[in-house]
Short mmCIF file of C-alpha atoms in Angstrom, two decimals:
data_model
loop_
_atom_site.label_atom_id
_atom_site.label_comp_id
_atom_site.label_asym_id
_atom_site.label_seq_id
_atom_site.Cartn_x
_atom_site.Cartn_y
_atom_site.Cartn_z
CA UNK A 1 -1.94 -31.94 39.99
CA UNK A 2 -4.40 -31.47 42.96
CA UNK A 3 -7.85 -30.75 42.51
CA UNK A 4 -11.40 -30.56 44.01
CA UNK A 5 -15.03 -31.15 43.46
CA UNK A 6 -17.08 -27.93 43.05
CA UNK A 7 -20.26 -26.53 42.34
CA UNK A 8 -20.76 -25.30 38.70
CA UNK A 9 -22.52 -21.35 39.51
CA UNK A 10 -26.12 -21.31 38.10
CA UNK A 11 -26.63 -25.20 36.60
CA UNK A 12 -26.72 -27.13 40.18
CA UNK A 13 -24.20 -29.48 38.79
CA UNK A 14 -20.64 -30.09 40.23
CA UNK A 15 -17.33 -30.71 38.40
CA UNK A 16 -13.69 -31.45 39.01
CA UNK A 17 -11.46 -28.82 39.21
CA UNK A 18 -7.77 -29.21 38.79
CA UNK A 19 -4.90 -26.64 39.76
CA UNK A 20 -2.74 -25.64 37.61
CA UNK A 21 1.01 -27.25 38.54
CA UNK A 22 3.08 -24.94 39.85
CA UNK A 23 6.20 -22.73 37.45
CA UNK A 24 8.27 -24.69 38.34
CA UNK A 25 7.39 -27.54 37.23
CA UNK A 26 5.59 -26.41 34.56
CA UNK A 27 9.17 -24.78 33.09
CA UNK A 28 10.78 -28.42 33.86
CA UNK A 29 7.91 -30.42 31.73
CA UNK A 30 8.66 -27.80 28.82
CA UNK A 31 12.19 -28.10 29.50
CA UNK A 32 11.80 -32.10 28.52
CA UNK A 33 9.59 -31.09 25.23
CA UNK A 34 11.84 -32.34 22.25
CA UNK A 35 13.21 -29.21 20.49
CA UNK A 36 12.64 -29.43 16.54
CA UNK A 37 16.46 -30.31 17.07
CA UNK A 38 15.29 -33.57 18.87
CA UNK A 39 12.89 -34.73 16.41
CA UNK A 40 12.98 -37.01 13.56
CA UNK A 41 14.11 -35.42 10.28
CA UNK A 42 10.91 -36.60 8.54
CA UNK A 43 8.89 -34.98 11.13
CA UNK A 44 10.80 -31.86 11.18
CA UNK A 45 10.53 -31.64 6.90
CA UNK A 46 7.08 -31.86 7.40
CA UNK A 47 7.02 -28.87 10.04
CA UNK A 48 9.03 -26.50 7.83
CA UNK A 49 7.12 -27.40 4.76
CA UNK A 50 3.81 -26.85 6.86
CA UNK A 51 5.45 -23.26 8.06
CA UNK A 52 6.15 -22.06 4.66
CA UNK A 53 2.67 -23.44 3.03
CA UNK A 54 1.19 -21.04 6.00
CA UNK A 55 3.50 -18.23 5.40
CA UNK A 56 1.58 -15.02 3.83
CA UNK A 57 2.97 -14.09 0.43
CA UNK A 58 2.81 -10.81 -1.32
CA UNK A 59 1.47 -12.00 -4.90
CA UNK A 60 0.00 -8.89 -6.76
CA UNK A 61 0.26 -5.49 -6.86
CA UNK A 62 -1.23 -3.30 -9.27
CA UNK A 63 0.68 -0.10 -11.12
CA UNK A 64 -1.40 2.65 -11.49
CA UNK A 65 -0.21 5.56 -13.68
CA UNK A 66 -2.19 8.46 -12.78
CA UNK A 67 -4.32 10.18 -15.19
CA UNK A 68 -3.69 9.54 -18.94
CA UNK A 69 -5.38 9.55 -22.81
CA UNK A 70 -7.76 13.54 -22.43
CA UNK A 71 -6.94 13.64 -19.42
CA UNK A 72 -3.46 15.00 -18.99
CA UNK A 73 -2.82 15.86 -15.34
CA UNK A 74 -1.20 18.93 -14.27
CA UNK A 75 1.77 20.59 -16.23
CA UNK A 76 5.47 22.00 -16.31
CA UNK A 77 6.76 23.62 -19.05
CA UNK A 78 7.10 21.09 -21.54
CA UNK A 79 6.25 17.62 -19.41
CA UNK A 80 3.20 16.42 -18.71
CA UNK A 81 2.15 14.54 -15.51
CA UNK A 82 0.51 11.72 -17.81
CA UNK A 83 3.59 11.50 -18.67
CA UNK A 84 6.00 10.99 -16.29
CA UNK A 85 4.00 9.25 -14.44
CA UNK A 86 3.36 6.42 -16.65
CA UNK A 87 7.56 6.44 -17.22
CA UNK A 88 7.85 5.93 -13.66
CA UNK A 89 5.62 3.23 -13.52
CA UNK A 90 6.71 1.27 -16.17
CA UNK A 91 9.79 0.95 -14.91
CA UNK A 92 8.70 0.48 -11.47
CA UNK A 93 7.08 -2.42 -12.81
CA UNK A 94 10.34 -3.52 -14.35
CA UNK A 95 12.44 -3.54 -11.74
CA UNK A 96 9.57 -5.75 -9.70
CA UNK A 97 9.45 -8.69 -12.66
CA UNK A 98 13.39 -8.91 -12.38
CA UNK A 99 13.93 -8.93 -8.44
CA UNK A 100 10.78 -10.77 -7.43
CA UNK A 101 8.88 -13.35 -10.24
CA UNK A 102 6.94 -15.03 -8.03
CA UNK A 103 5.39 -11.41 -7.85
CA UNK A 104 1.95 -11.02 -10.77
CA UNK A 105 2.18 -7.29 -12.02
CA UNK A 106 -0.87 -5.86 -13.17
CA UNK A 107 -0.81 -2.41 -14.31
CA UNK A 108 -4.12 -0.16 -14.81
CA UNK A 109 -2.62 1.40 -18.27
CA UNK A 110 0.31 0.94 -19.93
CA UNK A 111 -0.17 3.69 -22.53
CA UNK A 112 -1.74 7.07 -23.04
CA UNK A 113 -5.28 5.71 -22.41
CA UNK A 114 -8.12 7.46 -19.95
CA UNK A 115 -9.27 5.20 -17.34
CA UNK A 116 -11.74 6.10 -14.82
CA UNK A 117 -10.80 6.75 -11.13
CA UNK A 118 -13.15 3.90 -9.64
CA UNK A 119 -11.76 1.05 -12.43
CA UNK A 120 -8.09 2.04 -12.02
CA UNK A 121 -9.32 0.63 -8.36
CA UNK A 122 -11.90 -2.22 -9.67
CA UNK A 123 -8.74 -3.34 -11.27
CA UNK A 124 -7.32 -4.69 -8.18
CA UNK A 125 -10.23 -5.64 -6.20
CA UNK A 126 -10.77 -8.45 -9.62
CA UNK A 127 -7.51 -9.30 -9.02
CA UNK A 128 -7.38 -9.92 -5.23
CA UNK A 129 -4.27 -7.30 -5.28
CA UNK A 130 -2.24 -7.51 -1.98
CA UNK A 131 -0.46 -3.51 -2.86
CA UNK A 132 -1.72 -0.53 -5.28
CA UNK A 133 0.70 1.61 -5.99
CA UNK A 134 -0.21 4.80 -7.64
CA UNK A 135 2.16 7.41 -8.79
CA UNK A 136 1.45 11.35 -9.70
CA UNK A 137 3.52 14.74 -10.34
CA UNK A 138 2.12 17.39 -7.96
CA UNK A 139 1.50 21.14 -8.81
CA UNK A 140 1.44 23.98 -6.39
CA UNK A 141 2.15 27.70 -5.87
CA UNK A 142 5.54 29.47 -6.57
CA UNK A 143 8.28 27.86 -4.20
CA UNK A 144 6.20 24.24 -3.52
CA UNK A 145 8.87 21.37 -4.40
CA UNK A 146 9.32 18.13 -3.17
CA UNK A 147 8.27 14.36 -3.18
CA UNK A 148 5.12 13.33 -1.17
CA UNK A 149 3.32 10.08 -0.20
CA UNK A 150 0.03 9.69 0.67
CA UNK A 151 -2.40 7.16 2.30
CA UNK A 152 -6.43 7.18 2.84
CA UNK A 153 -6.94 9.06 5.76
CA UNK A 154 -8.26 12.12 7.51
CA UNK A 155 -7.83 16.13 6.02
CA UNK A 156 -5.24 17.52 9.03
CA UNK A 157 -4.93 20.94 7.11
CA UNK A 158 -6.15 22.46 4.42
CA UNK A 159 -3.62 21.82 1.68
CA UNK A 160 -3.87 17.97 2.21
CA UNK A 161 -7.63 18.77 1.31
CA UNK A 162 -6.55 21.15 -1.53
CA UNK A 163 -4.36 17.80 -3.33
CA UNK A 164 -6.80 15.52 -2.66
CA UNK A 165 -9.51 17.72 -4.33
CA UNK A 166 -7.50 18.21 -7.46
CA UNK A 167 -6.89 14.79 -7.80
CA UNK A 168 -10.22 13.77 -7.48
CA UNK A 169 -11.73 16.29 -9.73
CA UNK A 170 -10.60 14.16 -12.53
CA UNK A 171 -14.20 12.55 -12.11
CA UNK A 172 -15.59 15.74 -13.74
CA UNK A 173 -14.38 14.01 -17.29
CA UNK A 174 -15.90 10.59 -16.65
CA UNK A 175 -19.55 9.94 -18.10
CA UNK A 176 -22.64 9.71 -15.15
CA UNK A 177 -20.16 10.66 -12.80
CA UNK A 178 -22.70 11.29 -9.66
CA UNK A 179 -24.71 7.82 -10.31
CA UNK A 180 -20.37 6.03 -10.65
CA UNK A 181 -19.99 8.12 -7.17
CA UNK A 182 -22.84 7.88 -5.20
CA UNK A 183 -23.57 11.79 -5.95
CA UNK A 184 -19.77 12.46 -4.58
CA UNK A 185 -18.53 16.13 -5.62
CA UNK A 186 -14.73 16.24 -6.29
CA UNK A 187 -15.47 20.43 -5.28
CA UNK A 188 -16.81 19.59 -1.72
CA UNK A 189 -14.82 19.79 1.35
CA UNK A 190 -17.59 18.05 3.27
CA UNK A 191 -17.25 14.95 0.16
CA UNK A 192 -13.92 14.74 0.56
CA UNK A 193 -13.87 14.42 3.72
CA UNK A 194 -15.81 11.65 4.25
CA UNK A 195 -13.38 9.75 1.91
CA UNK A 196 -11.13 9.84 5.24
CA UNK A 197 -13.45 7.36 7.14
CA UNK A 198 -12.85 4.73 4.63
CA UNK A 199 -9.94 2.36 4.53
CA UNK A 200 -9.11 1.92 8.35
CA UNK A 201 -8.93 -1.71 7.57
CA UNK A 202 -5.68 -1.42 5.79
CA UNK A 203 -4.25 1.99 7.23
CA UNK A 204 -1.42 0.33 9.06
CA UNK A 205 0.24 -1.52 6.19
CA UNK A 206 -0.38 1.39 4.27
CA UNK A 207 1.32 3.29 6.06
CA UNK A 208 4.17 1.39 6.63
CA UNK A 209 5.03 1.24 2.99
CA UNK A 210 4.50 4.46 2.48
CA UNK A 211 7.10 5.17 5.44
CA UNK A 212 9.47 3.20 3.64
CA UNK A 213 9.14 4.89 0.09
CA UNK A 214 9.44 8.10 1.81
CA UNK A 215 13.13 7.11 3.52
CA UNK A 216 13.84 5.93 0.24
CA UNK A 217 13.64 9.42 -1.41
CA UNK A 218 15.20 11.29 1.25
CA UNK A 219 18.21 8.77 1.63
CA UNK A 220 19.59 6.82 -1.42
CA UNK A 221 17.53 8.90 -4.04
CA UNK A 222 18.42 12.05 -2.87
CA UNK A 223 15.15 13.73 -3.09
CA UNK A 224 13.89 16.39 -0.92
CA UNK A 225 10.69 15.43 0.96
CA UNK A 226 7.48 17.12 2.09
CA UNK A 227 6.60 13.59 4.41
CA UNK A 228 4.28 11.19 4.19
CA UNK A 229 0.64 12.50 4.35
CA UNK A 230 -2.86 11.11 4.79
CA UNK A 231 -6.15 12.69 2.59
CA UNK A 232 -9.28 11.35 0.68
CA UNK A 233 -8.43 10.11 -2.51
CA UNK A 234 -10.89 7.77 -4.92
CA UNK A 235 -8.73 5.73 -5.81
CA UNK A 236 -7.65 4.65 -2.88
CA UNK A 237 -10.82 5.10 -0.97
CA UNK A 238 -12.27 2.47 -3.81
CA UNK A 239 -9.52 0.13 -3.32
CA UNK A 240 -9.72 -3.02 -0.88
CA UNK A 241 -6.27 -3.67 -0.11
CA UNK A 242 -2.85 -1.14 1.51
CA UNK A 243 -2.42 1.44 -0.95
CA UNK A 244 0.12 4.05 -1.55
CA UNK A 245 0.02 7.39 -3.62
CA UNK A 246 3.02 9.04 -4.64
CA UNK A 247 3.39 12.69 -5.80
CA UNK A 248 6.74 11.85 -7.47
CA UNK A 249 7.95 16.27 -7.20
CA UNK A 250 6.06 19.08 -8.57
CA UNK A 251 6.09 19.80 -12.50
CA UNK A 252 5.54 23.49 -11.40
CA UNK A 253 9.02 24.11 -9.96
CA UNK A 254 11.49 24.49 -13.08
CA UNK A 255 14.33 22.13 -11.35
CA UNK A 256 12.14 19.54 -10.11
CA UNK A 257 9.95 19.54 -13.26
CA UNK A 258 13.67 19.59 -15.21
CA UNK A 259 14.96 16.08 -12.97
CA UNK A 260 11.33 14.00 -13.56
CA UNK A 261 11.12 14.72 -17.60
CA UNK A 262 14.36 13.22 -17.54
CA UNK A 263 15.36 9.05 -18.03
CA UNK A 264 17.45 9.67 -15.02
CA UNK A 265 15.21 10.95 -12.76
CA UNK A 266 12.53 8.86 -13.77
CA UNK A 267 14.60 5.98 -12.98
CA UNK A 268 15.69 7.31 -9.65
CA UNK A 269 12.15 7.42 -8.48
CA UNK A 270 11.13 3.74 -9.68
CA UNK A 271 14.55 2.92 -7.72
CA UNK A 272 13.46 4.28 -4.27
CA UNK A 273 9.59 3.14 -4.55
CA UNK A 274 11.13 -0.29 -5.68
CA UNK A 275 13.12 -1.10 -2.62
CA UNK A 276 10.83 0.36 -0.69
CA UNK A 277 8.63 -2.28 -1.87
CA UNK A 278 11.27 -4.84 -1.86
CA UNK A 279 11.47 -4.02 2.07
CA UNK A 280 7.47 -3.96 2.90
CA UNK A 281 7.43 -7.32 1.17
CA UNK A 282 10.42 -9.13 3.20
CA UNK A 283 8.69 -7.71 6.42
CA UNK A 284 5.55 -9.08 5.78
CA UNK A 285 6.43 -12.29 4.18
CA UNK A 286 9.19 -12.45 7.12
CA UNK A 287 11.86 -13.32 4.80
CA UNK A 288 14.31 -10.61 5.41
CA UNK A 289 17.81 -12.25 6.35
CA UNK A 290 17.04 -15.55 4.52
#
């Protein structure tokens, strides 16, 4: 390399200064680096083992089944989002133990049991969760059918307000609800919305998954689909980590309500959120193809 004294602006002291080589030779001295090819098997062991210690693993995700115990969700005829939402789960959960073990399941109930809105999400900030996936049955006027996911994010219109309000409202049942909020109100648009400027952190992952689930229902389960959606919910608001929340159909429409009060249907759901997950997980961990 060639190089020259100069003076150092502002100190009064003078260094050497070397120029860079040119390209060209600087793609011949990369072109005589040993490729991990080259080196000694020991040495490239030790590189590969080093690469995989380094490699980010999805470890736990937390279930949540939405609402539960006196607090029974919205309703069809005869099924109950409580319900059919802690089928879905349950099975969700099922199909993660036997296609991934190296994967901790935690789930925020497992029976017909109430559990505040802010522990469901305490739940897997104690656990250092890397996913929270939390799944619902929607409700809605005459005619409103199909699957929806959702993420923390802003209000675009006023029915993503109008969901997220009825799913937080389920704070109204919870003990000292204002002092476990911070004085929230589930009945204020100006509350909820403020509930969009939280989670930024982890809106991209979020999202992606929720992508993913989305394709799922509209391809190999079959479903119709309403998109995936961004509002203010608690429970995701509260938790540190990507977060998903599905509305699984709408137990107010008589054919949807028929297809998630079934086994079948139930299963179908798990199914698509499963390889959904399955697919969010290989991406991340970059293990797809291996």
């Amino acid at each position: 390399m060639l190089g020259a004294w100069c003076l150092v602006p502002g100190t009064g002291r003078s260094m050497y200064w070397e120029r860079p080589a040119p390209a060209a030779a600087r793609r011949a001295d990369k072109l005589q680096e040993p490729s991990s090819e080259d080196q000694p098997l020991s040495t490239k062991h030790q590189a590969l083992s080093t690469e995989s210690a380094d490699r980010y693993r999805l470890r736990t995700v937390v279930l949540d089944a939405g609402h539960g115990g006196k607090d029974r969700g919205c309703a069809g005829v005869s099924a109950r989002e409580a319900d059919v939402a802690l089928a879905i789960i349950l099975d969700l959960g099922r199909r993660i133990k036997e296609g991934n073990p190296d994967v901790r399941i935690i789930y925020t109930r497992r029976t017909d049991v109430f559990v505040e809105l802010d522990e469901r999400a305490h739940i897997a900030n104690r656990n250092h969760a890397d996913l929270f996936i939390s799944v619902h049955c929607n409700a809605g006027p005459k005619g409103s059918h199909g699957t929806e996911v959702w993420c923390m994010g802003p209000h675009k219109t006023e029915a993503n307000l109008g969901v997220a309000k009825r799913e937080n409202a389920v704070i109204l049942q919870e003990k000292d609800y204002q002092r476990r909020y911070d004085g929230f109100n589930p009945n204020s648009p100006q509350g909820n919305i403020l509930f969009s400027l939280f989670q930024s952190a982890y809106i991209t992952n979020s999202l992606r998954l929720a992508q993913r689930i989305d394709k799922q229902f509209r391809s190999s389960v079959g479903r119709s689909s309403r998109g995936v959606k961004q509002a203010g919910f608690i429970v995701l608001w509260k938790s540190t980590m990507p977060s998903v929340l599905v509305e699984s159909g709408f137990l107010t429409d008589r054919t949807e309500e028929k297809y998630l009060d079934t086994k079948a249907g139930q299963q179908a759901i798990a199914e698509g959120i499963y390889h959904a997950f399955r697919q969010y997980k290989q991406e991340l961990e970059g293990t797809r193809g291996e």
